[in-house]
XYZ file of C-alpha atoms in Angstrom:
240
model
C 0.000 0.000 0.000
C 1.306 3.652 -1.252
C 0.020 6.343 0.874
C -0.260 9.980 0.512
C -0.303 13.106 2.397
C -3.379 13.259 4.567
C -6.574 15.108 3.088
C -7.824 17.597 5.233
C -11.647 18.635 5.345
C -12.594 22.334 4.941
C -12.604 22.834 8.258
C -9.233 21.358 9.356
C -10.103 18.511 10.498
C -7.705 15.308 9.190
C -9.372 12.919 6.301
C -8.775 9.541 4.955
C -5.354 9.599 3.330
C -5.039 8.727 -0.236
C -2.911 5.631 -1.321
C -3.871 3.034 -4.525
C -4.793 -0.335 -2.562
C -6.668 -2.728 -4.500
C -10.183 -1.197 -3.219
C -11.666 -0.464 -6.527
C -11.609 -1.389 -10.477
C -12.996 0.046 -13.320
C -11.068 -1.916 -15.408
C -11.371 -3.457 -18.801
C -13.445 -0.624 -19.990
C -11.450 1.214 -22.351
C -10.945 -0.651 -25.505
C -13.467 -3.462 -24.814
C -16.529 -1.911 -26.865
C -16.943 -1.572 -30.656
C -17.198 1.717 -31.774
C -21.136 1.341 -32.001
C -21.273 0.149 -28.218
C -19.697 3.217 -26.894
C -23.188 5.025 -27.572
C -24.933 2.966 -25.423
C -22.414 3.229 -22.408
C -24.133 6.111 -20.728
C -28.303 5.086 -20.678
C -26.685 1.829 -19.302
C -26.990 3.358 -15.455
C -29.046 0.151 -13.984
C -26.239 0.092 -11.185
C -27.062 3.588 -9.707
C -29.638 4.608 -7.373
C -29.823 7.261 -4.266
C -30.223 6.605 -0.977
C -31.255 9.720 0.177
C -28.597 12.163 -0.469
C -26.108 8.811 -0.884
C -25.462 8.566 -4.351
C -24.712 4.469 -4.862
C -23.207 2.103 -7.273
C -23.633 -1.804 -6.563
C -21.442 -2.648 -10.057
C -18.373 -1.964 -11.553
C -16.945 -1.882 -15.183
C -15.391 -4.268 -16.558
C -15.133 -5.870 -19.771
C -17.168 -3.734 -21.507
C -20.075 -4.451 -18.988
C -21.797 -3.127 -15.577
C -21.039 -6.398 -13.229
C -21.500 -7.239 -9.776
C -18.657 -6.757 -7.633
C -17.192 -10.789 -6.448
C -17.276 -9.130 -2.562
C -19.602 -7.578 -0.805
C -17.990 -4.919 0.539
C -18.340 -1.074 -0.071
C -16.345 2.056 0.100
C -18.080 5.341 1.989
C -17.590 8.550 0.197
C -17.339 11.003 2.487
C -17.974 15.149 1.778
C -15.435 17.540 3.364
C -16.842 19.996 3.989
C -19.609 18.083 5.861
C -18.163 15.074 6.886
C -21.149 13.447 6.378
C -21.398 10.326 3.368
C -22.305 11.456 -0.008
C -21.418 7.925 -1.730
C -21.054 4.787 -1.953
C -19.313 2.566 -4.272
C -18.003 -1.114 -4.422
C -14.776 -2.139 -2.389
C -13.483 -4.250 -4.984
C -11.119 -7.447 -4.470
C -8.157 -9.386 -5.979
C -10.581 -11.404 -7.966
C -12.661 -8.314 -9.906
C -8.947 -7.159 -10.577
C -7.924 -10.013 -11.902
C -10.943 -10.395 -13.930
C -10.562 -6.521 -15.180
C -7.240 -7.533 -16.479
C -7.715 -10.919 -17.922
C -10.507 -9.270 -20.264
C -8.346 -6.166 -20.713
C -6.002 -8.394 -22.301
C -8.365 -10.257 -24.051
C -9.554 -6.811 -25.731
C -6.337 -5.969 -26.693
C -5.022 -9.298 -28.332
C -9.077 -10.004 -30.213
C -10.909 -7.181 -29.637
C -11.074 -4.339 -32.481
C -9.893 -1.513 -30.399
C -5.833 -1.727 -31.242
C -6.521 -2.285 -35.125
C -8.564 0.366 -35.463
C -6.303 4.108 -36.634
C -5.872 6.630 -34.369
C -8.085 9.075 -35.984
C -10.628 6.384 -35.151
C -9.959 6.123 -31.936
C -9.397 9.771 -31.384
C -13.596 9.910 -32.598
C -14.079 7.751 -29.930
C -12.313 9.976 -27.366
C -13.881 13.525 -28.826
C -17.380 11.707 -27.874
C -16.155 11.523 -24.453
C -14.793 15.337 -24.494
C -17.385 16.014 -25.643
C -20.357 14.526 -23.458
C -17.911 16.030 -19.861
C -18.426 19.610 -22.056
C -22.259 18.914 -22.239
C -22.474 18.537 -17.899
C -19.532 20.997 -17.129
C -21.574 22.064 -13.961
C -22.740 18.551 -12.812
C -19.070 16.910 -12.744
C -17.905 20.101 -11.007
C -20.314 19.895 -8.000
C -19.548 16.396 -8.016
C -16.020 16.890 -7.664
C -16.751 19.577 -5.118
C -18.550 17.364 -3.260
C -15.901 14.516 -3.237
C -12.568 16.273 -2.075
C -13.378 19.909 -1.343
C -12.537 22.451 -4.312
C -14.482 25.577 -5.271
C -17.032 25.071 -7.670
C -15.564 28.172 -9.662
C -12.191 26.517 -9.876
C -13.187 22.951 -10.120
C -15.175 24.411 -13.344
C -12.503 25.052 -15.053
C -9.161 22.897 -13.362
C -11.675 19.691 -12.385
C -13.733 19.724 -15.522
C -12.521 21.766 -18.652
C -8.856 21.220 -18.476
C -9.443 17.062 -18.324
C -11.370 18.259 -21.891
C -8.369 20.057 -22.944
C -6.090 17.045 -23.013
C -8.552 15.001 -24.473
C -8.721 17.257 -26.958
C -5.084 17.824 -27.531
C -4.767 13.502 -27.927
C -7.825 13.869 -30.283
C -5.374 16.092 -32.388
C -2.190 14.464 -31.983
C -3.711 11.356 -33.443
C -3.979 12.831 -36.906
C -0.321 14.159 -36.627
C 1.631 11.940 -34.614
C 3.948 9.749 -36.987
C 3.085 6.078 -35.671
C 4.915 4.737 -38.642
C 8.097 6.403 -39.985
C 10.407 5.812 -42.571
C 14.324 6.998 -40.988
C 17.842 6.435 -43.609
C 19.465 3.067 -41.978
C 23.145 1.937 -42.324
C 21.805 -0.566 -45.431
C 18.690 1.542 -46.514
C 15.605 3.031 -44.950
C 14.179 1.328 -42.017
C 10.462 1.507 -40.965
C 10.126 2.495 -37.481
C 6.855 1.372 -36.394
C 5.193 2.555 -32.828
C 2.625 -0.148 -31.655
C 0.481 0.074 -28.881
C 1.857 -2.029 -25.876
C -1.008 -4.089 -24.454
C -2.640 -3.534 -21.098
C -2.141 -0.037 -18.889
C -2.946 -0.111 -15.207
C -3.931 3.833 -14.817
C -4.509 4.657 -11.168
C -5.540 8.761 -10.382
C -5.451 10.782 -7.126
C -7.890 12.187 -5.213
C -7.220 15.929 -5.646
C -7.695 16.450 -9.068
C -9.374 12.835 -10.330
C -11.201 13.624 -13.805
C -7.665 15.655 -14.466
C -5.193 12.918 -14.247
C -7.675 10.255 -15.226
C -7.451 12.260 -18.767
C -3.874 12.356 -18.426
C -3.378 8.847 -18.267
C -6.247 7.296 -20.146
C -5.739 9.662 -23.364
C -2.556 8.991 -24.370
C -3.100 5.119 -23.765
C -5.974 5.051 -25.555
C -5.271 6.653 -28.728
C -1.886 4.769 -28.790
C -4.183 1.585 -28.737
C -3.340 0.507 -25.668
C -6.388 -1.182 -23.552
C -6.830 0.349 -19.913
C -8.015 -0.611 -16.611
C -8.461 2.491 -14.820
C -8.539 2.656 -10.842
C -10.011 5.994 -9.129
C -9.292 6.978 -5.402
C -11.329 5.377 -2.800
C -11.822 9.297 -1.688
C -13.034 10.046 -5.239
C -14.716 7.459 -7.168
C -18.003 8.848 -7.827
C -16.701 11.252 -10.809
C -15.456 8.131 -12.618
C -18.066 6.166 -12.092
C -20.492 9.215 -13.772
């Protein structure tokens, strides 16, 4: 187990400190869907419900699919500036992760994802800029709620700059030489760049939807498969 500095809530009080164990996978999800699936990803929200004011998930993502965690046990997300729980998500174990990773492999070595181009993948990841631009104020009180940031700033840090590197990668696909031809000691040489397989992508919990696009973009328009872990403190914005 990693751990961080302590979080602190608004008022000063010490919170959970952030480290990557094993308590939660949504893995397998990025590269396991045709192109036509991806459409369908967000009506597919079965696994949520509120409990109250608690906004739950009883699944995680994995191989393409909203599945039911192998455990039973769940992870509290807690406001800080309330201290009260605003969450609740799946504690996931060593078998959903190695399940997330099996089928992220799968997806990568049969799956279409790594043979399709990178301007076809970078559609895939404009759809996703895209639908964050469309609820710009939802993920920012979201990510307010979760670890504490002005809803002013988180606007724009928490929200519009994850869209900015999407955006960037989106770009970079169409210019970026995968394949290029250099002068070798006997003749030219083809210098290809190939997507590696599997990327374990794990984020932090002070600016989540930020590095997640960090990490994820790159590996996905390379044509790399991903399974993606959020912090326990910070799940729900992934999850969305």
């Amino acid at each position: 187990r990693v751990v961080g500095s302590p979080r602190r809530a608004l008022n000063g009080t010490p919170g959970t400190a952030c480290g990557p164990p094993p308590s939660l996978v949504r893995a397998g999800c990025a590269g396991c869907r045709s192109p036509e699936q991806v459409d369908s990803i967000r009506g597919n929200r079965f696994h949520f419900f509120e409990e109250g004011i608690v906004k739950t998930y009883d699944r995680l993502f994995i191989g393409g699919e909203w599945v039911s965690p192998s455990g039973t046990g769940t992870i509290d997300v807690i406001n800080p500036t309330t201290e009260e729980v605003m969450g609740r998500v799946p504690d996931s174990t060593e078998a959903d992760v190695d399940k997330a990773v099996a089928l992220a492999r799968e997806a990568f070595d049969n799956g279409p994802w790594p043979r399709m181009t990178p301007v076809e993948r970078a559609e895939i990841l404009t759809k996703v800029s895209q639908a964050i631009q469309a609820d710009m104020q939802g993920f920012a009180e979201l990510i307010t709620s979760e670890m504490g940031s002005p809803v002013s700033w988180a606007t724009m840090a928490q929200v519009f700059a994850p869209t900015m590197i999407l955006d960037y990668y989106v770009g970079l696909a169409s210019t970026f030489q995968f394949d290029e031809v250099r002068q070798g000691l006997m003749g030219e040489v083809l210098v290809a760049k190939e997507p590696v397989g599997v990327v374990g992508a794990i984020s932090p919990w002070n600016v989540p939807l930020f590095i997640a696009a960090a990490k994820l973009a790159p590996a996905l328009v390379s044509g790399c498969t991903v399974g993606f872990k959020p912090a326990p403190e910070t799940p729900l914005d992934a999850f969305r």
